[in-house]
Short mmCIF file of C-alpha atoms in Angstrom, two decimals:
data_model
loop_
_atom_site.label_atom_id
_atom_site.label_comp_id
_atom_site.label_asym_id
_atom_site.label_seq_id
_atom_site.Cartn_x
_atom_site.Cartn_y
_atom_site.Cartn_z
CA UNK U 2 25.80 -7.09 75.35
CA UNK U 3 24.34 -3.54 75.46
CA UNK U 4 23.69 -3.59 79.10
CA UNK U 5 24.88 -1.13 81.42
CA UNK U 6 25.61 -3.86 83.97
CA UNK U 7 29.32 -5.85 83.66
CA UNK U 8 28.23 -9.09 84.84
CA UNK U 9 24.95 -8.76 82.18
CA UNK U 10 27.23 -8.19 79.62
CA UNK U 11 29.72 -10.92 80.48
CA UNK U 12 26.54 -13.19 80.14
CA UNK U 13 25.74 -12.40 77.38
CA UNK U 14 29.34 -12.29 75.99
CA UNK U 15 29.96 -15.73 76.90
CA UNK U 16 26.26 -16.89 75.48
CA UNK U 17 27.68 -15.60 72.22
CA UNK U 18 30.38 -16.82 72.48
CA UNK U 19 28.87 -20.38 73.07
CA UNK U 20 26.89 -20.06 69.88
CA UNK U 21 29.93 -19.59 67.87
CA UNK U 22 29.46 -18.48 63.97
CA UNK U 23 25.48 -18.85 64.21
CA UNK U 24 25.52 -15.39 66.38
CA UNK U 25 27.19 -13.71 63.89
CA UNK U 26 24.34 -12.22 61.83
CA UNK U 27 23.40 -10.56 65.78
CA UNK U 28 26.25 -9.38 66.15
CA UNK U 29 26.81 -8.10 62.54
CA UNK U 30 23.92 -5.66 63.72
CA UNK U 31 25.59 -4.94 66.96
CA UNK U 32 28.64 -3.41 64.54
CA UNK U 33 26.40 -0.99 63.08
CA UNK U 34 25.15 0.07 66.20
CA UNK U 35 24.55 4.04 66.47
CA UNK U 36 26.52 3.59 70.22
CA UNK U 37 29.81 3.54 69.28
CA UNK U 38 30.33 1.94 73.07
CA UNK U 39 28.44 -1.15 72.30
CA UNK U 40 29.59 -1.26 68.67
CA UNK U 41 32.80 -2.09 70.22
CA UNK U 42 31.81 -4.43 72.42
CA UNK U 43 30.83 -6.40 69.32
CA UNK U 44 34.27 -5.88 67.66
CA UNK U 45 35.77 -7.08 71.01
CA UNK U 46 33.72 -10.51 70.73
CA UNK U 47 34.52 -11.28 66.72
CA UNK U 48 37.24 -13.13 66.93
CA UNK U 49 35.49 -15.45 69.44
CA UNK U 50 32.94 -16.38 66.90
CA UNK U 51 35.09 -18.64 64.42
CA UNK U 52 36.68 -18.23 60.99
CA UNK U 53 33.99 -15.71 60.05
CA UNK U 54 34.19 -13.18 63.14
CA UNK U 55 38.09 -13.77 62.62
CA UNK U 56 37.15 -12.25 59.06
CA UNK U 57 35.24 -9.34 60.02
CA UNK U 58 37.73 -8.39 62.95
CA UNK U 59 40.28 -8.06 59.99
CA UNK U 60 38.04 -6.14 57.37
CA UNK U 61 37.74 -3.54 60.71
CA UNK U 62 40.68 -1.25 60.32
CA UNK U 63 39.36 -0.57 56.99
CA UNK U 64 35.78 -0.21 57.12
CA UNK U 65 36.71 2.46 60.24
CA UNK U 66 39.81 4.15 58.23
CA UNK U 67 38.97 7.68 58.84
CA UNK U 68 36.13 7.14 61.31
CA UNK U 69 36.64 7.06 65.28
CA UNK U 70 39.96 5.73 66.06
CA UNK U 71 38.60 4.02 69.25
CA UNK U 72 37.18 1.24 67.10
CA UNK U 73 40.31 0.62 65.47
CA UNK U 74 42.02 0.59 68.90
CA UNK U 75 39.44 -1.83 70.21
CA UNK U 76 39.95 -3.97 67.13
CA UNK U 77 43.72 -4.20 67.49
CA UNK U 78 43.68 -4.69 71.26
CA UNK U 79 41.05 -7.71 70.51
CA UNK U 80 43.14 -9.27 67.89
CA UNK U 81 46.00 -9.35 70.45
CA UNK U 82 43.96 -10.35 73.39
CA UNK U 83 43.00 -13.30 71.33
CA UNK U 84 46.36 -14.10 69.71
CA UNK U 85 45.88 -17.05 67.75
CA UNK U 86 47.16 -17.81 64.43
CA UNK U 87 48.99 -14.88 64.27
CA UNK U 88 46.25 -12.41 64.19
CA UNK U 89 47.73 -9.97 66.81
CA UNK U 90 50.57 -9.38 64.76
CA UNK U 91 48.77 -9.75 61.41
CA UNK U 92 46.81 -6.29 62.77
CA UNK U 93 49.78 -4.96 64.22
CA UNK U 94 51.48 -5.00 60.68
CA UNK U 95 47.82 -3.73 59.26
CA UNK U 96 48.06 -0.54 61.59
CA UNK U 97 51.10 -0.09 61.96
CA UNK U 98 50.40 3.33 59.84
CA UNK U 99 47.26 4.19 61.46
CA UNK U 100 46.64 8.34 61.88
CA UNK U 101 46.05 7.55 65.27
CA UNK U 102 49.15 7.85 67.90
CA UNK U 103 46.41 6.44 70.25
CA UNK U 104 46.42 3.17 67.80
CA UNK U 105 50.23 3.09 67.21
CA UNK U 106 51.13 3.61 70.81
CA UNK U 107 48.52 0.40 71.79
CA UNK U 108 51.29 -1.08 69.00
CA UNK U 109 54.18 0.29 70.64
CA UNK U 110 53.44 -1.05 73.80
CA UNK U 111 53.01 -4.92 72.65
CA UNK U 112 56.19 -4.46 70.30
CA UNK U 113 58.54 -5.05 73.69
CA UNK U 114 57.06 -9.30 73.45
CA UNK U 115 58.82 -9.76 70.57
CA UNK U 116 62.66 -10.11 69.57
CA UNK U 117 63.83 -6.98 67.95
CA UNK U 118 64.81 -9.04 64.65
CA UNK U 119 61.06 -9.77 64.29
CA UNK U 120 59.86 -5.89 65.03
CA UNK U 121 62.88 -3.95 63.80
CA UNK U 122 61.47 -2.75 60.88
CA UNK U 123 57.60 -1.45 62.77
CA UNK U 124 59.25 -0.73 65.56
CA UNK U 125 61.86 2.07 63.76
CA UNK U 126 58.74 3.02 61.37
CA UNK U 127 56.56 3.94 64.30
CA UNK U 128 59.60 5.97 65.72
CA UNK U 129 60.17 7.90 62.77
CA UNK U 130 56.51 8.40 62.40
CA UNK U 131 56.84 10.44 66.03
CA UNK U 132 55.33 12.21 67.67
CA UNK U 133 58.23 11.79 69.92
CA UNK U 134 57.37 15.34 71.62
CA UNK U 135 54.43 14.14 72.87
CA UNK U 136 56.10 12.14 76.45
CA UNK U 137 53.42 9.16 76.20
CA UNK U 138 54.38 8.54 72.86
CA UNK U 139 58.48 8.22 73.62
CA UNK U 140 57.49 6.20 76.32
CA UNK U 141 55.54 4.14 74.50
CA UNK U 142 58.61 3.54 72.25
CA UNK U 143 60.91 3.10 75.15
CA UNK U 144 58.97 0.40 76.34
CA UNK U 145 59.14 -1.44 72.71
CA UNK U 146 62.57 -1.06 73.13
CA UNK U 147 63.11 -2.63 76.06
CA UNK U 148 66.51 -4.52 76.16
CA UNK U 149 67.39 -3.49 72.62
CA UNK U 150 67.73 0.61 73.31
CA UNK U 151 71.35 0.53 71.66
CA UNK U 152 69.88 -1.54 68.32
CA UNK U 153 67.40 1.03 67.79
CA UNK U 154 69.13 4.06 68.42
CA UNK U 155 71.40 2.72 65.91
CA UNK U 156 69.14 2.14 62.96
CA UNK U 157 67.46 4.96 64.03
CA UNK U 158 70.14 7.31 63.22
CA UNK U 159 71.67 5.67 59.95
CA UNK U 160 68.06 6.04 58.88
CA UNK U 161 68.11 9.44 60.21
CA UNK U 162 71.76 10.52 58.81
CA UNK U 163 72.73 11.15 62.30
CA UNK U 164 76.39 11.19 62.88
CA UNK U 165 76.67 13.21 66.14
CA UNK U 166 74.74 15.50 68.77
CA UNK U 167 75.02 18.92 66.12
CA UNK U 168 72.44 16.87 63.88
CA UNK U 169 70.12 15.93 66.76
CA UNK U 170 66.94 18.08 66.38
CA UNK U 171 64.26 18.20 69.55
CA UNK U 172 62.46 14.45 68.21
CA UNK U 173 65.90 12.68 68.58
CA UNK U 174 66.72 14.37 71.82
CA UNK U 175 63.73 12.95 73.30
CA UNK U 176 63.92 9.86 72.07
CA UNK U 177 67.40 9.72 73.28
CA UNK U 178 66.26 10.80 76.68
CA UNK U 179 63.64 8.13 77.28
CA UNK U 180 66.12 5.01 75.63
CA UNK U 181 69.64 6.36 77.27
CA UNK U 182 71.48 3.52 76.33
CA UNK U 183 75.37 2.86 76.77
CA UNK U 184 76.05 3.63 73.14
CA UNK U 185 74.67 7.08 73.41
CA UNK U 186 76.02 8.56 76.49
CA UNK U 187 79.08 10.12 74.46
CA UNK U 188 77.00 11.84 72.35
CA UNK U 189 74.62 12.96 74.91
CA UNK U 190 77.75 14.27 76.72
CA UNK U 191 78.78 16.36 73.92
CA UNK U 192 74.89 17.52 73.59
CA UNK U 193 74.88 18.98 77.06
CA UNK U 194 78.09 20.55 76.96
CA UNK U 195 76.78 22.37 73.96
CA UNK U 196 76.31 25.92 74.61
CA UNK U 197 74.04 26.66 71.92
CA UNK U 198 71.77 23.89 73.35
CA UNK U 199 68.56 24.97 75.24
CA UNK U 200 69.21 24.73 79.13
CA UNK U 201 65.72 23.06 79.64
CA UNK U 202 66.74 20.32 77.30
CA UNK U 203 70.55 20.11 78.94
CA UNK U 204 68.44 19.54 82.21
CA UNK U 205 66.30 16.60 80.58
CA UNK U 206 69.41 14.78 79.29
CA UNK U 207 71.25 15.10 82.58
CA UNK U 208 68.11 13.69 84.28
CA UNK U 209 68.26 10.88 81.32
CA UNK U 210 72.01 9.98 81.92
CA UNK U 211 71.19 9.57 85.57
CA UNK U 212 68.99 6.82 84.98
CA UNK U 213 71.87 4.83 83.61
CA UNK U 214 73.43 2.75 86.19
CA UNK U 215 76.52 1.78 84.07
CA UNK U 216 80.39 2.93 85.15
CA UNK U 217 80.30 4.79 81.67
CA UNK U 218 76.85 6.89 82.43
CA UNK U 219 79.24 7.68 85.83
CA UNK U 220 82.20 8.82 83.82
CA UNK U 221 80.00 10.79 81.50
CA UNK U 222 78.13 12.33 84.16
CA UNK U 223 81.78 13.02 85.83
CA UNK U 224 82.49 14.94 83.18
CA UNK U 225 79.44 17.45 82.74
CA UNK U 226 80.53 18.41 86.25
CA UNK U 227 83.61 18.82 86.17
CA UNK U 228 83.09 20.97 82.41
#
């Protein structure tokens, strides 16, 4: 498992594997390793060695809490590579405050398999947690909210207070940029034709409300021009 070579280490991965829970006292030393590379090669085989790997993949995000983020990352991603008995979204609901936007962007991006009943409340906690200036984190978000822009947007700005586009600040902007949904195009209307608005972020939401193929995104668009 600490070879260099990808076909060694798929060997020896499956061998493992085979063995079930009598590797894990191995691979408990593999954990500890000084290589944080091959110490998460043992986190990714855990859950592959029974009831008691299962255990140790879930005691991860805690025994790491503060280290290197990668090993939480690698935990999380193993937990939902595996998927069984609910463990993906067991760790998905254990990280879902992680430090890391690395780890909740890995969440983010899994969030979009699930109906937006189930992942409402992550999914609007992860988007308040931000940072929605950074782009691969809003896009990470828009891809959770795939098909269910308009629900979000909504909870997001009851939970925000936000009644209109004079108490957007630069986080919902971009967030509103990357979802552009039907329900918002009024409001991002009024944003660009808001003189007090930066021109660079008129330009984004323009770009934004030409991504929406919808007669009312037409309309709306109609109107910047024409004002």
């Amino acid at each position: 498992l600490a070879s260099p070579a990808h076909n060694v280490r798929f060997h020896g991965f499956q061998q493992f594997k085979k063995r079930g829970t009598a590797a894990m006292p191995e691979v408990m030393q593999l954990l500890n390793h000084s290589n944080r590379w091959i110490a998460a090669r043992a986190i990714w085989l855990l859950p592959h060695l029974g009831e008691e790997g299962i255990a140790e993949l879930r005691k991860v995000p805690q025994s790491h809490a503060g280290k290197d983020y990668r090993c939480r990352a690698v935990a999380l991603r193993s937990a939902l590579r595996f998927d069984k008995h609910g463990l993906g979204w067991s760790m998905i609901e254990q990280l879902q405050n992680d430090p890391s936007a690395h780890v909740r962007r890995i969440i983010l991006t899994h969030l979009r398999d699930f109906s937006y009943e189930k992942k409402k409340g992550i999914l609007l906690n992860l988007a308040l947690a931000g940072p929605l200036e950074d782009r691969t984190y809003v896009e990470a978000v828009g891809l959770a909210a795939d098909g269910c822009e308009d629900q979000l947007w909504a909870d997001y700005s009851s939970h925000r207070k936000i009644s209109g586009p004079k108490d957007w600040n630069r986080a919902a902007r971009q967030l509103v940029w990357r979802l552009h949904g039907d329900s918002m195009i009024e409001d991002m209307v009024g944003c660009m034709l808001m003189p007090e608005v930066p021109v660079a972020h008129r330009k984004e939401l323009v770009a934004s409300l030409a991504m929406n193929r919808t007669h009312p995104a037409y309309e709306g668009m109609k109107r910047v021009y024409l004002e």
